[in-house]
Amino acid sequence: MYAIYKREIQSFFTSPIGYLVIGLFLILSGLFLWVFKGEYNIFDYGFADLSNFFFLAPWVFLFLIPAITMKSFSEERKSGTLELLFIKPISLWQTVLGKFFGALTLVIIAIIPTFLYVYTISELGTIVGNLDMGVILGSYFGLLFLMASYTAIGIFASTLSQNQIVAFLLALILCFICFYGFQGLSTLFSEGNYILTIASLGMKAHFESIARGVMDTRDLIYFIGLTIFFLFLTVVQLKKLNQ
């Protein structure tokens, strides 16, 4: 597994994609938070906190993570090297996990520079350093689980086509459905219980719960379960391709 993981990391940073993804995420989040006027702009928001960043990040990663994962197995299928993975003395689960953790590591590297935002917001407050670090840490924790789910979905989508653009679009659609689709569907109902039940099936409700600093085991189980589910589907799809 480590060999697959190492190869994935090297492939990201020996090509422009790793630097491009990290740069795009930092540029987009920086522009929306500090430059562009609008609901995400921290100066227009009027409060020295990072809530706008955590509202924005899931939407940015909705596009960037599929761009990272689209080549995971699509490239292997197109180049004909997928068969070589099948005959290696490692299990399919180890192969999938190696690619999964490789992609997730790149995404984690992308958010590390945003810790600078925490310091900046701390200095901008009326009282310097008056930040609720519990909420901020909870939000980063929730973002990590969200990114893991996005990555698992993207890895699965990359097994469905040898065309990377198709894999990107499939991952984008699946991530959107899992993140916002159920929330949008819940608005079609007027009964409060139905609204809450349907909305709770999507990632958005669980992410926002963690981002408020509430560590509910149900939210953690949801994200872990969703991630494992899509990794399991990836293994199943690879077994079908090996038949």
Coordinates of N, CA, C and O in Angstrom, one line a residue, residues 49-173:
D49 N -14.4 36.1 12.4 CA -14.4 34.7 12.6 C -14.3 34.0 11.2 O -14.3 34.7 10.2
L50 N -14.1 32.7 11.2 CA -13.8 32.0 10.0 C -15.0 31.2 9.4 O -14.8 30.4 8.6
S51 N -16.2 31.6 9.9 CA -17.3 30.8 9.5 C -17.5 30.9 7.9 O -17.9 29.9 7.3
N52 N -17.2 32.0 7.3 CA -17.4 32.2 5.9 C -16.5 31.3 5.1 O -16.8 30.7 4.1
F53 N -15.3 31.1 5.7 CA -14.3 30.2 5.0 C -14.9 28.7 5.0 O -14.8 28.0 4.0
F54 N -15.4 28.3 6.1 CA -15.9 26.9 6.2 C -17.3 26.8 5.5 O -17.6 25.6 5.1
F55 N -18.0 27.9 5.1 CA -19.1 27.8 4.3 C -18.7 27.6 2.8 O -19.3 27.0 2.0
L56 N -17.5 28.3 2.5 CA -17.0 28.4 1.1 C -16.3 27.1 0.7 O -16.4 26.6 -0.4
A57 N -15.4 26.6 1.6 CA -14.5 25.5 1.3 C -15.2 24.3 0.7 O -14.7 23.7 -0.3
P58 N -16.3 23.8 1.2 CA -16.9 22.6 0.6 C -17.3 22.8 -0.8 O -17.2 21.8 -1.6
W59 N -17.7 24.0 -1.2 CA -18.0 24.3 -2.6 C -16.8 24.3 -3.5 O -16.9 23.9 -4.7
V60 N -15.7 24.9 -3.0 CA -14.5 24.9 -3.8 C -13.9 23.5 -4.0 O -13.6 23.1 -5.1
F61 N -13.9 22.7 -2.9 CA -13.4 21.3 -3.0 C -14.4 20.4 -3.8 O -13.9 19.4 -4.3
L62 N -15.6 20.9 -4.0 CA -16.6 20.1 -4.8 C -16.0 20.0 -6.2 O -16.3 19.0 -6.9
F63 N -15.2 21.0 -6.7 CA -14.7 21.0 -8.0 C -13.2 20.5 -8.0 O -12.8 19.8 -8.9
L64 N -12.5 20.9 -7.0 CA -11.0 20.6 -7.0 C -10.7 19.1 -6.7 O -9.8 18.5 -7.3
I65 N -11.5 18.5 -5.7 CA -11.2 17.1 -5.4 C -11.5 16.1 -6.6 O -10.7 15.2 -6.9
P66 N -12.6 16.3 -7.3 CA -12.8 15.5 -8.5 C -11.7 15.7 -9.5 O -11.3 14.7 -10.2
A67 N -11.1 16.9 -9.6 CA -10.0 17.1 -10.5 C -8.7 16.4 -10.1 O -7.9 16.0 -10.9
I68 N -8.6 16.2 -8.8 CA -7.4 15.4 -8.2 C -7.6 13.9 -8.5 O -6.7 13.2 -8.9
T69 N -8.8 13.4 -8.2 CA -9.1 12.0 -8.3 C -9.4 11.4 -9.6 O -9.4 10.2 -9.8
M70 N -9.7 12.3 -10.6 CA -10.2 11.8 -11.9 C -9.2 10.9 -12.6 O -9.7 10.0 -13.4
K71 N -7.9 11.0 -12.3 CA -7.0 10.2 -13.0 C -6.6 8.9 -12.3 O -5.9 8.1 -12.8
S72 N -7.1 8.8 -11.1 CA -6.7 7.7 -10.2 C -6.7 6.3 -10.9 O -5.7 5.6 -10.9
F73 N -7.9 5.9 -11.4 CA -8.0 4.6 -12.1 C -8.3 4.8 -13.6 O -8.1 3.9 -14.4
S74 N -8.8 6.0 -13.9 CA -9.1 6.3 -15.4 C -7.8 6.2 -16.2 O -7.8 5.6 -17.3
E75 N -6.7 6.8 -15.7 CA -5.5 6.8 -16.3 C -4.9 5.3 -16.4 O -4.3 5.0 -17.5
E76 N -5.1 4.6 -15.4 CA -4.6 3.2 -15.4 C -5.4 2.4 -16.4 O -4.8 1.5 -17.2
R77 N -6.7 2.6 -16.6 CA -7.5 1.9 -17.5 C -7.1 2.3 -19.0 O -7.0 1.4 -19.9
K78 N -6.9 3.6 -19.2 CA -6.6 4.1 -20.5 C -5.2 3.6 -21.0 O -5.0 3.3 -22.1
S79 N -4.2 3.6 -20.1 CA -2.9 3.2 -20.4 C -2.6 1.7 -20.4 O -1.6 1.2 -20.8
G80 N -3.6 1.0 -19.9 CA -3.5 -0.5 -19.9 C -2.7 -1.0 -18.7 O -2.3 -2.2 -18.7
T81 N -2.4 -0.2 -17.7 CA -1.6 -0.6 -16.6 C -2.5 -1.1 -15.4 O -2.0 -1.5 -14.4
L82 N -3.8 -1.1 -15.6 CA -4.7 -1.5 -14.5 C -4.5 -3.0 -14.3 O -4.5 -3.5 -13.1
E83 N -4.2 -3.8 -15.4 CA -4.0 -5.2 -15.2 C -2.8 -5.5 -14.4 O -2.7 -6.5 -13.7
L84 N -1.8 -4.6 -14.5 CA -0.6 -4.8 -13.7 C -0.9 -4.7 -12.2 O -0.2 -5.4 -11.4
L85 N -1.8 -3.8 -11.9 CA -2.2 -3.7 -10.4 C -2.9 -4.9 -9.9 O -2.7 -5.3 -8.8
F86 N -3.6 -5.6 -10.8 CA -4.3 -6.8 -10.4 C -3.4 -8.0 -10.1 O -3.7 -8.8 -9.3
I87 N -2.2 -8.0 -10.8 CA -1.3 -9.1 -10.6 C -0.2 -8.8 -9.5 O 0.6 -9.7 -9.2
K88 N -0.2 -7.6 -9.0 CA 0.7 -7.3 -7.9 C 0.4 -8.0 -6.6 O -0.8 -8.3 -6.4
P89 N 1.4 -8.4 -5.8 CA 1.1 -9.1 -4.6 C 0.5 -8.3 -3.5 O 0.9 -8.4 -2.3
I90 N -0.5 -7.5 -3.8 CA -1.2 -6.7 -2.8 C -2.7 -6.8 -3.1 O -3.1 -7.0 -4.3
S91 N -3.5 -6.7 -2.1 CA -4.9 -6.8 -2.3 C -5.5 -5.5 -3.0 O -4.9 -4.5 -3.0
L92 N -6.7 -5.7 -3.5 CA -7.4 -4.5 -4.1 C -7.6 -3.4 -3.1 O -7.6 -2.2 -3.4
W93 N -8.0 -3.8 -1.8 CA -8.2 -2.9 -0.8 C -6.9 -2.0 -0.5 O -7.0 -0.8 -0.3
Q94 N -5.8 -2.7 -0.5 CA -4.5 -1.9 -0.3 C -4.3 -1.0 -1.5 O -3.8 0.2 -1.3
T95 N -4.6 -1.4 -2.7 CA -4.4 -0.5 -3.9 C -5.3 0.7 -3.8 O -4.9 1.8 -4.0
V96 N -6.6 0.4 -3.4 CA -7.6 1.5 -3.3 C -7.2 2.5 -2.2 O -7.2 3.7 -2.4
L97 N -6.8 1.9 -1.1 CA -6.4 2.8 0.1 C -5.2 3.6 -0.2 O -5.1 4.7 0.2
G98 N -4.2 3.0 -0.9 CA -3.0 3.7 -1.3 C -3.4 5.0 -2.2 O -2.8 6.1 -1.9
K99 N -4.2 4.8 -3.1 CA -4.6 5.9 -4.0 C -5.5 6.9 -3.2 O -5.4 8.1 -3.4
F100 N -6.3 6.4 -2.3 CA -7.2 7.2 -1.5 C -6.4 8.2 -0.6 O -6.6 9.4 -0.6
F101 N -5.5 7.6 0.1 CA -4.7 8.4 1.1 C -3.7 9.3 0.3 O -3.4 10.4 0.8
G102 N -3.3 8.9 -0.9 CA -2.4 9.8 -1.7 C -3.1 11.1 -2.1 O -2.6 12.2 -1.9
A103 N -4.4 10.9 -2.6 CA -5.2 12.0 -3.0 C -5.6 12.9 -1.8 O -5.5 14.1 -1.8
L104 N -5.9 12.2 -0.7 CA -6.3 13.0 0.5 C -5.2 13.8 1.1 O -5.4 14.9 1.6
T105 N -4.0 13.2 1.0 CA -2.8 13.9 1.5 C -2.6 15.3 0.8 O -2.3 16.3 1.4
L106 N -2.8 15.2 -0.5 CA -2.6 16.4 -1.3 C -3.7 17.5 -0.9 O -3.3 18.7 -0.8
V107 N -4.9 17.1 -0.6 CA -5.9 18.0 -0.2 C -5.6 18.6 1.2 O -5.8 19.8 1.4
I108 N -5.1 17.7 2.0 CA -4.7 18.2 3.4 C -3.6 19.3 3.3 O -3.6 20.3 4.0
I109 N -2.6 19.0 2.4 CA -1.5 20.0 2.2 C -2.1 21.3 1.7 O -1.6 22.4 2.1
A110 N -3.2 21.3 0.9 CA -3.8 22.5 0.4 C -4.4 23.3 1.5 O -4.4 24.6 1.4
I111 N -4.9 22.7 2.5 CA -5.6 23.5 3.6 C -4.6 24.0 4.7 O -5.0 24.9 5.5
I112 N -3.4 23.4 4.7 CA -2.5 23.8 5.8 C -2.2 25.3 5.8 O -2.2 26.0 6.8
P113 N -1.9 25.9 4.6 CA -1.7 27.4 4.6 C -2.8 28.2 5.1 O -2.6 29.4 5.5
T114 N -4.0 27.7 5.1 CA -5.2 28.4 5.6 C -5.1 28.7 7.1 O -5.9 29.4 7.6
F115 N -4.2 28.0 7.8 CA -4.1 28.2 9.2 C -3.6 29.7 9.5 O -3.8 30.3 10.5
L116 N -3.1 30.3 8.4 CA -2.7 31.7 8.5 C -3.9 32.6 8.6 O -3.9 33.6 9.3
Y117 N -5.1 32.1 8.1 CA -6.3 32.9 8.2 C -6.7 33.0 9.7 O -7.3 34.0 10.1
V118 N -6.4 31.9 10.5 CA -6.8 31.9 11.9 C -6.0 33.0 12.6 O -6.6 33.8 13.4
Y119 N -4.7 33.1 12.3 CA -3.9 34.2 12.9 C -4.4 35.6 12.5 O -4.5 36.5 13.3
T120 N -4.7 35.7 11.2 CA -5.2 37.0 10.7 C -6.5 37.5 11.3 O -6.6 38.6 11.7
I121 N -7.4 36.5 11.4 CA -8.7 36.8 12.1 C -8.5 37.2 13.5 O -9.2 38.1 14.1
S122 N -7.6 36.5 14.2 CA -7.3 36.7 15.6 C -6.8 38.2 15.8 O -7.2 38.8 16.7
E123 N -6.0 38.7 14.9 CA -5.5 40.0 15.0 C -6.5 41.1 14.6 O -6.4 42.2 15.0
L124 N -7.5 40.7 13.8 CA -8.5 41.7 13.3 C -9.6 41.9 14.3 O -10.3 42.9 14.2
G125 N -9.7 41.1 15.3 CA -10.8 41.2 16.3 C -10.7 42.4 17.1 O -9.6 43.0 17.3
T126 N -11.8 42.9 17.7 CA -11.8 44.0 18.6 C -10.8 43.8 19.8 O -10.1 44.6 20.2
I127 N -10.9 42.5 20.3 CA -10.0 42.1 21.3 C -9.1 41.0 20.6 O -9.5 40.0 20.2
V128 N -7.8 41.4 20.5 CA -6.8 40.5 19.8 C -6.8 39.1 20.5 O -6.6 39.0 21.7
G129 N -6.9 38.1 19.7 CA -6.8 36.7 20.2 C -8.2 36.2 20.8 O -8.2 35.1 21.3
N130 N -9.2 37.0 20.6 CA -10.5 36.6 21.1 C -11.3 35.7 20.1 O -12.2 36.1 19.5
L131 N -10.8 34.4 20.0 CA -11.4 33.5 19.0 C -11.8 32.3 19.8 O -11.2 31.8 20.7
D132 N -12.9 31.7 19.3 CA -13.4 30.4 19.8 C -12.7 29.3 19.1 O -13.1 28.8 18.1
M133 N -11.5 28.9 19.7 CA -10.7 27.9 19.0 C -11.4 26.5 18.9 O -11.1 25.7 18.1
G134 N -12.3 26.3 19.9 CA -13.1 25.0 19.8 C -13.9 24.9 18.6 O -13.9 23.8 17.9
V135 N -14.5 26.0 18.2 CA -15.4 26.0 17.0 C -14.5 25.9 15.7 O -14.8 25.1 14.8
I136 N -13.3 26.6 15.7 CA -12.4 26.5 14.6 C -11.8 25.1 14.4 O -11.8 24.6 13.3
L137 N -11.4 24.5 15.5 CA -10.8 23.2 15.4 C -11.9 22.2 15.0 O -11.6 21.3 14.2
G138 N -13.1 22.4 15.5 CA -14.2 21.5 15.1 C -14.5 21.6 13.6 O -14.8 20.7 12.9
S139 N -14.4 22.9 13.1 CA -14.7 23.1 11.7 C -13.6 22.5 10.8 O -14.0 21.9 9.8
Y140 N -12.4 22.6 11.2 CA -11.3 22.0 10.5 C -11.5 20.4 10.5 O -11.2 19.7 9.5
F141 N -11.9 19.9 11.6 CA -12.1 18.5 11.8 C -13.2 18.0 10.9 O -13.1 17.0 10.2
G142 N -14.3 18.8 10.9 CA -15.4 18.5 10.0 C -15.0 18.5 8.5 O -15.4 17.7 7.7
L143 N -14.2 19.6 8.2 CA -13.7 19.7 6.8 C -12.9 18.5 6.4 O -13.0 18.1 5.2
L144 N -12.1 18.0 7.3 CA -11.3 16.8 7.0 C -12.1 15.6 6.7 O -11.8 14.9 5.7
F145 N -13.2 15.4 7.4 CA -14.1 14.3 7.2 C -14.8 14.5 5.8 O -15.0 13.5 5.1
L146 N -15.2 15.7 5.6 CA -15.9 16.0 4.3 C -14.9 15.7 3.1 O -15.4 15.1 2.1
M147 N -13.7 16.2 3.2 CA -12.7 16.0 2.2 C -12.5 14.5 1.9 O -12.3 14.0 0.8
A148 N -12.5 13.7 3.0 CA -12.3 12.2 2.9 C -13.4 11.6 2.1 O -13.2 10.7 1.2
S149 N -14.6 12.1 2.4 CA -15.8 11.6 1.7 C -15.8 11.9 0.2 O -16.0 11.1 -0.7
Y150 N -15.5 13.2 -0.1 CA -15.3 13.7 -1.5 C -14.3 12.8 -2.2 O -14.5 12.4 -3.4
T151 N -13.1 12.6 -1.5 CA -12.0 11.8 -2.1 C -12.5 10.4 -2.5 O -12.2 9.9 -3.5
A152 N -13.2 9.7 -1.5 CA -13.7 8.4 -1.8 C -14.6 8.3 -2.9 O -14.6 7.4 -3.8
I153 N -15.5 9.3 -3.0 CA -16.4 9.4 -4.2 C -15.7 9.6 -5.5 O -16.0 9.0 -6.5
G154 N -14.7 10.5 -5.4 CA -13.9 10.7 -6.7 C -13.1 9.5 -7.1 O -13.0 9.2 -8.3
I155 N -12.5 8.7 -6.1 CA -11.8 7.5 -6.5 C -12.8 6.5 -7.1 O -12.4 5.8 -8.1
F156 N -14.0 6.4 -6.6 CA -15.0 5.5 -7.1 C -15.3 5.9 -8.6 O -15.4 5.1 -9.5
A157 N -15.6 7.2 -8.8 CA -16.0 7.7 -10.1 C -14.9 7.4 -11.1 O -15.2 7.2 -12.3
S158 N -13.6 7.4 -10.7 CA -12.5 7.2 -11.6 C -12.5 5.8 -12.2 O -11.8 5.5 -13.2
T159 N -13.2 4.9 -11.5 CA -13.2 3.5 -12.0 C -14.3 3.3 -13.0 O -14.3 2.2 -13.7
L160 N -15.2 4.2 -13.2 CA -16.4 4.1 -14.0 C -16.1 4.4 -15.5 O -16.9 4.0 -16.4
S161 N -15.0 5.1 -15.7 CA -14.7 5.5 -17.1 C -13.2 5.6 -17.3 O -12.5 6.0 -16.4
Q162 N -12.7 5.3 -18.5 CA -11.3 5.5 -18.8 C -11.0 7.0 -19.3 O -9.9 7.3 -19.5
N163 N -12.1 7.7 -19.5 CA -12.0 9.1 -19.9 C -12.0 10.0 -18.6 O -12.9 10.0 -17.8
Q164 N -10.9 10.7 -18.4 CA -10.7 11.5 -17.2 C -11.8 12.6 -17.0 O -12.2 12.9 -15.9
I165 N -12.2 13.2 -18.2 CA -13.2 14.2 -18.1 C -14.6 13.7 -17.6 O -15.3 14.3 -16.8
V166 N -14.9 12.5 -18.2 CA -16.1 11.8 -17.7 C -16.1 11.5 -16.3 O -17.0 11.7 -15.5
A167 N -14.9 11.0 -15.8 CA -14.7 10.6 -14.4 C -14.8 11.9 -13.5 O -15.4 11.8 -12.4
F168 N -14.3 13.0 -14.0 CA -14.4 14.3 -13.3 C -15.9 14.7 -13.1 O -16.3 15.0 -12.0
L169 N -16.6 14.6 -14.2 CA -18.0 15.0 -14.2 C -18.9 14.1 -13.3 O -19.7 14.6 -12.6
L170 N -18.6 12.8 -13.4 CA -19.3 11.9 -12.5 C -19.1 12.1 -11.1 O -20.0 12.1 -10.2
A171 N -17.8 12.4 -10.7 CA -17.4 12.7 -9.3 C -18.1 14.0 -8.9 O -18.6 14.1 -7.7
L172 N -18.1 15.0 -9.8 CA -18.7 16.3 -9.4 C -20.2 16.1 -9.1 O -20.7 16.6 -8.1
I173 N -20.9 15.3 -10.0 CA -22.3 15.1 -9.8 C -22.6 14.3 -8.5 O -23.5 14.7 -7.7

